[in-house]
XYZ file of C-alpha atoms in Angstrom:
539
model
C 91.452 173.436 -1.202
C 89.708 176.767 -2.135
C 90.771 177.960 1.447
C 94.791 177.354 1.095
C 96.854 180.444 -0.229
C 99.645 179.495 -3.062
C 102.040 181.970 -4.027
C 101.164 183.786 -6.867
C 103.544 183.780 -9.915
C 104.438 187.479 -10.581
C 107.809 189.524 -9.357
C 109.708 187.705 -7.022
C 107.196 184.724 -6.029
C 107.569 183.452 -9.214
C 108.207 179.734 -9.351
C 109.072 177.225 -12.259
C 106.260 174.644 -12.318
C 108.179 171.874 -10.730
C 108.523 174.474 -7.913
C 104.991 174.764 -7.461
C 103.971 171.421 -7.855
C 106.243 170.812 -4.493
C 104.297 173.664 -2.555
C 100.676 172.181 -3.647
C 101.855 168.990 -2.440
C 103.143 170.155 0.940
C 100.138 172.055 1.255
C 98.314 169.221 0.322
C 99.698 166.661 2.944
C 99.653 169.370 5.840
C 95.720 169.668 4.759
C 95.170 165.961 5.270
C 96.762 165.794 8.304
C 95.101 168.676 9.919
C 91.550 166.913 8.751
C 92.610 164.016 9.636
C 93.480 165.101 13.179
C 90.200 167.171 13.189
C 88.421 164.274 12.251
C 89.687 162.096 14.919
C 89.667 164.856 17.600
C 85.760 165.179 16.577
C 85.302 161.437 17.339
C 87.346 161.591 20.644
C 85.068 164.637 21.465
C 81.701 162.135 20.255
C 83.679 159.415 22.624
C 84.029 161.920 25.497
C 80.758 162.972 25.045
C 78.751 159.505 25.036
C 80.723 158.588 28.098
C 80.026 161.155 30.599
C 78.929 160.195 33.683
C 79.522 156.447 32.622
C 79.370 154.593 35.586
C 82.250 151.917 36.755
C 80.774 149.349 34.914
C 81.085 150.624 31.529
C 83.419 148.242 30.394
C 80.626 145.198 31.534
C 78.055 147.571 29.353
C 80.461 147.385 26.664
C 81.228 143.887 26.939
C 78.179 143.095 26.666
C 76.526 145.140 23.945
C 79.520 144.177 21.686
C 79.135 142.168 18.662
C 82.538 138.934 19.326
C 83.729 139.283 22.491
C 80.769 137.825 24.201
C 80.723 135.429 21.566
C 84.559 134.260 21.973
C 84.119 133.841 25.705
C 80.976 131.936 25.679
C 83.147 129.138 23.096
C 85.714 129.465 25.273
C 83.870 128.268 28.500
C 82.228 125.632 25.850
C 85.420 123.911 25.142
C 87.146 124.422 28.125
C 83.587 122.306 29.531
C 84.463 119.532 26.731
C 88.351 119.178 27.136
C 87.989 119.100 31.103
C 85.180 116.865 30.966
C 87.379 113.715 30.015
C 90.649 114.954 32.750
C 89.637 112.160 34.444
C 88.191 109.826 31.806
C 91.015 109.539 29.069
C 93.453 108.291 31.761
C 91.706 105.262 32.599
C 90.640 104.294 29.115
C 94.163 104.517 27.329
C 96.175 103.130 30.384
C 93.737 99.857 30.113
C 93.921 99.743 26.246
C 97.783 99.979 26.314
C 97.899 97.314 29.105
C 95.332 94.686 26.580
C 97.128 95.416 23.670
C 101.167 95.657 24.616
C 101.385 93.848 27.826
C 98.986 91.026 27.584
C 96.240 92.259 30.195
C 92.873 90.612 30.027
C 91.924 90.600 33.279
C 87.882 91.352 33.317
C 87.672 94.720 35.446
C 89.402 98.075 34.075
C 92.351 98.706 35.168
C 91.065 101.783 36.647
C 89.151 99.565 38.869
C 92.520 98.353 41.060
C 94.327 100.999 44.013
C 98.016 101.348 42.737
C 99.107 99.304 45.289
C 96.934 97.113 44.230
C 97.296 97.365 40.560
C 98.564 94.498 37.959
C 101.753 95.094 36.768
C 100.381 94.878 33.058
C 98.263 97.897 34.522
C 101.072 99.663 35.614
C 103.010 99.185 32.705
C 100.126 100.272 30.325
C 99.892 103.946 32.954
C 103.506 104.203 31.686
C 103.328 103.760 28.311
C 100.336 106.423 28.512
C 102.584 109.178 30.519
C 104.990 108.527 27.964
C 102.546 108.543 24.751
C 101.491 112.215 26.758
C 104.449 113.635 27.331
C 105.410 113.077 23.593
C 102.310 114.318 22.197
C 102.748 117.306 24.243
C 106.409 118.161 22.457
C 105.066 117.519 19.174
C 102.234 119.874 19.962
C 104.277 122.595 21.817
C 106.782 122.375 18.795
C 104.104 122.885 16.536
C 102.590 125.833 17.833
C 105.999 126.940 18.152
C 106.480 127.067 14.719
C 103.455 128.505 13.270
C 101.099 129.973 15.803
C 102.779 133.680 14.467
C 102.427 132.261 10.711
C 98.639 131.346 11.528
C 98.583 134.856 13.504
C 99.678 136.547 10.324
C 97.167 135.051 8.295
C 94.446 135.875 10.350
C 95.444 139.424 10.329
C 95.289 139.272 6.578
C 92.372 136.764 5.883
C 90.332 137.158 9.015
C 90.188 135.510 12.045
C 86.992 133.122 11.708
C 88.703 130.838 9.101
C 91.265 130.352 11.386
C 89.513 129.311 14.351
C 87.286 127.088 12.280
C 90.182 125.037 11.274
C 91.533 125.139 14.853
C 88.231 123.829 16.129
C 88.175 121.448 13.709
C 91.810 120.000 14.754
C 90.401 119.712 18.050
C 87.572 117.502 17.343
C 89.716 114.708 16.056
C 90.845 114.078 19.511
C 87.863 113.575 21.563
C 86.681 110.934 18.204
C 89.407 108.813 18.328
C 88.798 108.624 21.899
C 85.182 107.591 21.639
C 86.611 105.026 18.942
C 88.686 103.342 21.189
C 85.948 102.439 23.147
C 83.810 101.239 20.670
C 86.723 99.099 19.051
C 88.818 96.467 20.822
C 91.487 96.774 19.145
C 92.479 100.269 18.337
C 95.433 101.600 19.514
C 95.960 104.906 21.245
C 98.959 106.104 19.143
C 95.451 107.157 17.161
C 93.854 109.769 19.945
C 97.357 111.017 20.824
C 98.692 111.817 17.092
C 95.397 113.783 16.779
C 95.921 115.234 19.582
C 99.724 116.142 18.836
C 98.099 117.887 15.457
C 95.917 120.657 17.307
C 99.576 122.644 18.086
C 99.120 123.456 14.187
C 96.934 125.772 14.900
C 97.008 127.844 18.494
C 92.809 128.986 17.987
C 93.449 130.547 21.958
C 96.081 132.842 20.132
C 93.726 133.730 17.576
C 90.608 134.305 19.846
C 93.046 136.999 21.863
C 93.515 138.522 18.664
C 89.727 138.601 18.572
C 89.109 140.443 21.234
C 91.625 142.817 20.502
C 90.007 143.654 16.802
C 86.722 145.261 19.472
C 88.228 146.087 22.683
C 89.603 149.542 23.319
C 93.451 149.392 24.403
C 92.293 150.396 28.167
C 90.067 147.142 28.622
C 92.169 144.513 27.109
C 93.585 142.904 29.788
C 90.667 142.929 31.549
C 88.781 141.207 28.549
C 91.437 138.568 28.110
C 91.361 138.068 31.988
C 87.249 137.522 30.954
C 88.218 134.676 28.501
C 90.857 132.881 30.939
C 87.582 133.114 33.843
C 85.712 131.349 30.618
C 88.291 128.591 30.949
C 88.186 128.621 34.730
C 84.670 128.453 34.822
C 84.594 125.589 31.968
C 87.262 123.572 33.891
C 85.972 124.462 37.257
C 82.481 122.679 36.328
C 83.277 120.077 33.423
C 83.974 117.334 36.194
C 80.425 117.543 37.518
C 79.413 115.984 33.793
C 80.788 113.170 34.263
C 79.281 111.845 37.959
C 77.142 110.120 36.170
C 77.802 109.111 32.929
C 79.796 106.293 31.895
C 83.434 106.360 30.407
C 81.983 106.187 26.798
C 78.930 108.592 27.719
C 81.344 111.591 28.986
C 83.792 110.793 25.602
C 80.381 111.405 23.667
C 79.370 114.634 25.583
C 83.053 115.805 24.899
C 82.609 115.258 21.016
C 79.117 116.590 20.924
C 80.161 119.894 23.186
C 83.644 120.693 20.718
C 81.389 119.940 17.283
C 78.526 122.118 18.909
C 81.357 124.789 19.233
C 82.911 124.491 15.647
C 78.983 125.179 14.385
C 78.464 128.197 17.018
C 81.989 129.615 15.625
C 80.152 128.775 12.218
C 76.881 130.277 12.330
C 77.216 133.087 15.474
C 80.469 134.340 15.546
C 81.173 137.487 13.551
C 84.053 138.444 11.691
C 85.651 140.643 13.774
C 88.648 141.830 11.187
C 88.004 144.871 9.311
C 89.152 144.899 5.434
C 90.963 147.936 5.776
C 93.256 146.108 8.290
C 93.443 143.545 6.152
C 94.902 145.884 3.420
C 97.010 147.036 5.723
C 98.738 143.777 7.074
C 98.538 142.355 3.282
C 100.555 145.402 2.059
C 102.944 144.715 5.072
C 103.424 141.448 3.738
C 103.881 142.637 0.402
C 106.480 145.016 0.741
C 109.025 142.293 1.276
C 108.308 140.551 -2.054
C 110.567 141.074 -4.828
C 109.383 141.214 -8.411
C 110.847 138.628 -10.850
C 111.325 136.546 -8.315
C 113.134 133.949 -9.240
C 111.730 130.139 -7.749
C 114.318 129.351 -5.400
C 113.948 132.218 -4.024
C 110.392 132.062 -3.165
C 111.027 128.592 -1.579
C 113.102 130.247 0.595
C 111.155 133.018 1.846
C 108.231 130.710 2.052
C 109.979 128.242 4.294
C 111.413 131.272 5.974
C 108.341 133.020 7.050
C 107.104 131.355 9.995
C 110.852 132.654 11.413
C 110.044 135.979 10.234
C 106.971 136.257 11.655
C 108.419 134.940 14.992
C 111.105 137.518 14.664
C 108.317 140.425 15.786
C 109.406 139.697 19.337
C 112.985 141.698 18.863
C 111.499 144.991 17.319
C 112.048 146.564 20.392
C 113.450 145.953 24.238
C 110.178 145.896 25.753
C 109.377 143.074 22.860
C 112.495 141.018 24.061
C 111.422 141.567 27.933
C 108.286 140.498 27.433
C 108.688 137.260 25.420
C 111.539 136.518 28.015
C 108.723 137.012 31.128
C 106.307 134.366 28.969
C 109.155 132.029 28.398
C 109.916 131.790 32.426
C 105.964 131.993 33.369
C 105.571 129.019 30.717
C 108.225 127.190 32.094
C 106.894 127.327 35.552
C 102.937 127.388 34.859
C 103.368 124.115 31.892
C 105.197 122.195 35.114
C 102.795 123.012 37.255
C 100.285 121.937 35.257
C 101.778 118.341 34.214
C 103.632 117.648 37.519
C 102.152 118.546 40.727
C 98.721 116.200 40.171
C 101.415 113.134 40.543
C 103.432 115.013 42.815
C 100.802 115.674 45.466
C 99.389 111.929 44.896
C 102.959 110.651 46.092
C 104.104 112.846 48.861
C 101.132 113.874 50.176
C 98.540 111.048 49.712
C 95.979 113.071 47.592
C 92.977 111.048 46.493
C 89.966 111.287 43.910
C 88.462 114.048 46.765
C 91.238 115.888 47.281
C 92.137 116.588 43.534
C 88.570 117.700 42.897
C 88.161 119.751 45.641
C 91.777 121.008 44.055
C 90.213 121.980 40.579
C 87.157 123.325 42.453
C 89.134 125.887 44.287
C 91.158 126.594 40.709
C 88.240 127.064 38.682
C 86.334 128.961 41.142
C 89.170 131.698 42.013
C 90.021 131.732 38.488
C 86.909 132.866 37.626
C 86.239 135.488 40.457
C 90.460 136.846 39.872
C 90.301 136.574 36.087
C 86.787 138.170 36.047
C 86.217 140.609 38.950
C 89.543 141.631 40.222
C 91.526 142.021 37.241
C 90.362 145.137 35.799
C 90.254 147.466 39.444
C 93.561 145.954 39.867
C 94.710 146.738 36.476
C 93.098 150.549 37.052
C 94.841 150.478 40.383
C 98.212 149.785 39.896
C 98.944 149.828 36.073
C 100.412 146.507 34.422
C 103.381 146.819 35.312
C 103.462 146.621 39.214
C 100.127 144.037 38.435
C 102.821 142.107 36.831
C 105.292 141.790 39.471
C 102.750 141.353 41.833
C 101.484 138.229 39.817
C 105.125 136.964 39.792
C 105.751 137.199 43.448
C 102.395 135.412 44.279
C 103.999 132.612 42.050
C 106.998 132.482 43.407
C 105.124 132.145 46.962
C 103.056 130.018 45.887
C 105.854 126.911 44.437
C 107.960 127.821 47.698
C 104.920 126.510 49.614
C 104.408 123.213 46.908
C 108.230 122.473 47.344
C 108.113 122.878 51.505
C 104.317 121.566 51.857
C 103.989 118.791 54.370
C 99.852 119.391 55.051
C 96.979 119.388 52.520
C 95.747 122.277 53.866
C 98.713 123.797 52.918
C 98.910 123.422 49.353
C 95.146 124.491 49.049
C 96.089 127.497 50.333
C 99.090 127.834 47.985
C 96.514 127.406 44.981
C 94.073 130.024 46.166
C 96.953 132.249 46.057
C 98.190 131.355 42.643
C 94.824 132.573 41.284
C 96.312 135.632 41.247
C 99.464 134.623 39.685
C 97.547 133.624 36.874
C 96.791 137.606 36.218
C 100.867 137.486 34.601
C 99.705 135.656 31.028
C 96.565 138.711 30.411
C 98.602 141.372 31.473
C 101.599 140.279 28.958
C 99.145 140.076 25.983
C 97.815 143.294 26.740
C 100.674 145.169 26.804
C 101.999 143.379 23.523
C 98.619 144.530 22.155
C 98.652 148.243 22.688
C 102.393 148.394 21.770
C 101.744 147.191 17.837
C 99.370 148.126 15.614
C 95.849 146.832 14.924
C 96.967 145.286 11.932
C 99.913 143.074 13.828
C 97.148 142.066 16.683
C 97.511 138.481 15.125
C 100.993 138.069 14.851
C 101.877 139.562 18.100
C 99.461 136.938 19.839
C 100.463 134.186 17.613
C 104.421 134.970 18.499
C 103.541 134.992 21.865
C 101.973 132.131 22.321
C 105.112 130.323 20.179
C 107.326 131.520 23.086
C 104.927 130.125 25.548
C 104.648 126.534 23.635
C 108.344 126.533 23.598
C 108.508 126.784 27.163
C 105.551 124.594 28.005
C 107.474 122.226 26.024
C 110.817 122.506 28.591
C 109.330 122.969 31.602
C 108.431 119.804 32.528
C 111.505 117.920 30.955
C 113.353 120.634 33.176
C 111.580 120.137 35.992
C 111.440 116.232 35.833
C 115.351 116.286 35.430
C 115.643 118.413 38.615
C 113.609 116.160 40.670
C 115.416 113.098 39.681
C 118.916 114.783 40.551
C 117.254 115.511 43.890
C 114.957 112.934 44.942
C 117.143 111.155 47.426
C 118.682 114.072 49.160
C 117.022 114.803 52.421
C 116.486 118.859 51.902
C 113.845 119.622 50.183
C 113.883 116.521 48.880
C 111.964 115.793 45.649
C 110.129 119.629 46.050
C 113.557 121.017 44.850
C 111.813 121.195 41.354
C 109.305 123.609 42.689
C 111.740 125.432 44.620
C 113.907 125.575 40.905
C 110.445 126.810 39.650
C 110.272 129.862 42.517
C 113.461 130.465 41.791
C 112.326 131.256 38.074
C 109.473 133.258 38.564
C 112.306 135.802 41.559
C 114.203 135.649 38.336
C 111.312 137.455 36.267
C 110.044 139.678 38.633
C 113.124 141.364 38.925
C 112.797 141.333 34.905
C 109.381 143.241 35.389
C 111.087 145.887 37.136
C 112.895 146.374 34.381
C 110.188 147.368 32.364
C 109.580 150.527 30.900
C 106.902 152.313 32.851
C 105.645 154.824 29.754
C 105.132 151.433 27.511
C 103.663 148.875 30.190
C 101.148 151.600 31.805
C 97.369 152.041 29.548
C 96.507 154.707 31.934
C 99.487 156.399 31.218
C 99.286 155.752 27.247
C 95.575 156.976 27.486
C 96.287 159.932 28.642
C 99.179 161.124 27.143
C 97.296 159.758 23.735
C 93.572 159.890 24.103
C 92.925 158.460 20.953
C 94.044 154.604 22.432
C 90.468 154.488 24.548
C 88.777 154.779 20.892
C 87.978 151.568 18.897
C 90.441 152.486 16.754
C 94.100 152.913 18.315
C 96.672 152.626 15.917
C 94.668 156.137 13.946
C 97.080 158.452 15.977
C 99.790 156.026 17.353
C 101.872 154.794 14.953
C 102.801 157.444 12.122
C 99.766 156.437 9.781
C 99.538 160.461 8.883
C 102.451 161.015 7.156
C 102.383 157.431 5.932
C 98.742 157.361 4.333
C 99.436 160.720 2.680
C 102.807 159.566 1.149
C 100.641 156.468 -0.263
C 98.392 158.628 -1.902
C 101.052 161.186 -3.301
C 102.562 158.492 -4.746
């Protein structure tokens, strides 16, 4: 400090000691925070200087030299291959168990075997018991993530992220055993595969593997880096059904095991730890500052219990916090229905066969991969996340007008090529949630996120369903009024995108008016940590 001037104490400068205690310490904070500033303005000026004349594809060059996000999306791809590899295999095999062991079916082929029209009625009965056994483990699931995917968010952001996708992994694996159990035992019942499979909403590992690639990737490449880990999914689900042309039932169910438990020991062995401890401190002294000392026991029952709520509660900090988990609860709504319904939908109105629904989840996988991977960043850079957000919405809205009017095949193909880019909304929302909190919330902002998405995934179809049976018999539209209801939705949120604040939902905008965002460090000059850091050490 030899270069800072005090006042001296002679004649009228004079000050008691208490005075000049106060002036050193002034002095001392406004030296920090010029260093500090210097400091980062030095790195920005490193940054600026190691990037000139960086071509278009730095962020690729980035990508790729970095030490997680390659990682994450490689394990992404690997169990999106795994869980799409049985889409067509765990059908068959619990509709024919339920059928032998609730309705008396012991006819010698698999049920699988008959056309529906075709089809015992034990068969039939068995498919239903199945869509129901689904459609329950899907609530328990959704409810579950619901509840603690911003819990297990917070925890990663104070223990680390690895832990948590190791027990998410390992959740996951139970699944695909029990269903290569049933096949090896007569007489074991379903209700097995499908509570395991209700138990992986505990833990949301997609949530967690956002919050991954946010711990790496500067603000200004985040959506295009979670649009990389959706194409990971695209591409997994896009090629998984090619496994299984020629194995057997039991032979894909083994693949599927082998693929998820050669993931858990990948995340094991390869995948770094991409939380750094003085995040950690940060997020545990977040945490901390709510605790109250002599705590008496009933109250830390309650605060425990009450956590996963307060965690959740994240999403109204702010109105563009409220917008945005009101955009993901419509776009889960819609996207969840989607999903679950229009497979049987097209199969009934339509006549789609085995063909047509694979030439379906060719087309999906395939666009998803070239939208998610290639366009999403120029288009990000070209119109900013906000207009990239309506634009997503409208193509959805588009797209279930067309599914709720459809009367060709050709048509609905069409109508799925185009909501390729509709799938851009779910990035864009996580990377705007991302560069709006800081690097030590990147886990519970993801984890809350995804609870408002579960919750809708959860009602959209029950919605949905309810619709079409109100509307099945009536002669316009007929039983597409549920995807009409669902176009209707996603009109409702892009008029909600508009709403948006443009200075908030714009990284080109946020980069420039704050240069230090495009560091690997954002929240340095974003958030207040100046004055806050030198009050900490004052103290």
């Amino acid at each position: 400090f030899t270069h800072l001037k005090f006042p001296q104490q002679s004649g009228e400068n004079k000050k008691t000691g208490y005075e000049m205690a106060s002036v050193q310490k002034h002095e001392r904070s406004k030296y920090k925070r010029a260093s500090t500033v210097s400091t980062v303005d030095s790195e920005i000026d490193w940054e600026d200087s190691q990037h000139e004349g960086v071509k278009e594809d730095s962020f690729i060059d980035f990508f790729r030299k970095s030490n997680g996000p390659p990682q994450t999306v490689l394990l992404c791809l690997l169990l999106a291959l795994s869980l799409g590899s049985t889409i067509g295999v765990l059908p068959a095999v619990v509709t024919d168990r339920y059928a032998r062991i609730r309705h008396g079916y012991n006819g010698d082929e698999d049920c699988s075997f008959y056309d529906v029209d075709d089809r015992p009625m034990e068969c039939t009965n068995g498919s239903n018991d199945a869509q129901n056994a689904s459609a329950v483990a899907s609530f328990v699931s959704n409810m579950l993530t619901f509840t603690t995917s911003s819990l297990m968010g917070s925890i990663s952001d104070e223990r680390g992220r690895k832990g948590i996708l190791l027990l998410g992994q390992f959740l996951s694996l139970l699944g695909p055993l029990c269903l290569v159990l049933l096949q090896l035992f007569d007489t074991m019942s379903p209700n097995w595969y499908y509570a395991c499979s209700a138990c992986t909403g505990f833990v949301n590992w997609i949530a967690i593997a956002l919050s991954t690639l946010s711990d790496i990737v500067p603000p200004k490449w985040r959506a295009a880096s979670f649009g990389l880990l959706l194409a990971g999914f695209s591409c997994g689900f896009a090629f998984s059904p090619i496994l299984a042309l020629t194995l057997s039932h039991l032979g894909v169910s083994i693949l599927s095991f082998s693929m998820l438990g050669g993931g858990f020991f990948f995340t094991l062995f390869c995948l770094p730890e991409t939380l750094t401890p003085e995040i950690a401190q940060r997020a545990a002294r977040d945490r901390n500052s709510i605790i109250v000392h002599n705590e008496p026991t009933c109250g830390k029952v309650k605060r425990r219990m009450m956590r996963p709520l307060r965690e959740l509660s994240i999403l109204n900090r702010n109105q563009l916090f409220r917008l945005l988990a009101t955009l993901s609860f419509f776009s889960g709504i819609v996207s969840s229905a989607d999903q679950s319904l229009l497979i049987y939908y097209l199969e009934d109105r339509l006549r789609f066969n085995d063909k047509d629904v694979s030439l379906l989840f060719v087309i999906l996988g395939s666009l998803g991969i070239l939208v998610q991977g290639v366009f999403l960043r120029p288009l990000n850079e070209l119109m900013g996340e906000k207009s990239l957000l309506i634009f997503a919405f409208s193509c959805q809205t588009i797209v279930n007008l067309v599914y709720g009017f459809a009367t060709v095949k050709a048509a609905v193909f069409m109508a799925v090529g185009l909501g390729s880019f509709g799938g851009l909304a779910f990035p864009t929302i996580s990377a705007m949630k991302s560069y709006n909190v800081e690097e030590h919330e990147q886990g519970r902002i993801q984890g809350a996120l995804y609870s408002v998405s579960s919750l809708a995934s959860a009602v959209g179809p029950v919605s949905l369903r309810f619709i079409y049976y109100q509307t099945k018999g009536s002669k316009f539209p007929g039983p597409g009024s549920m995807f009409v209801f669902a176009a209707f939705l996603e009109l409702i949120a892009s008029l909600i995108a508009c709403a948006l604040p443009k200075d908030q939902t714009d990284s080109r905008k946020k980069l420039h008016d704050n240069p230090t965002l495009s560091t690997d460090e954002p929240s340095a000059m974003s958030y207040g940590s100046f004055s806050d850091s030198s009050d900490e050490n004052d103290v």
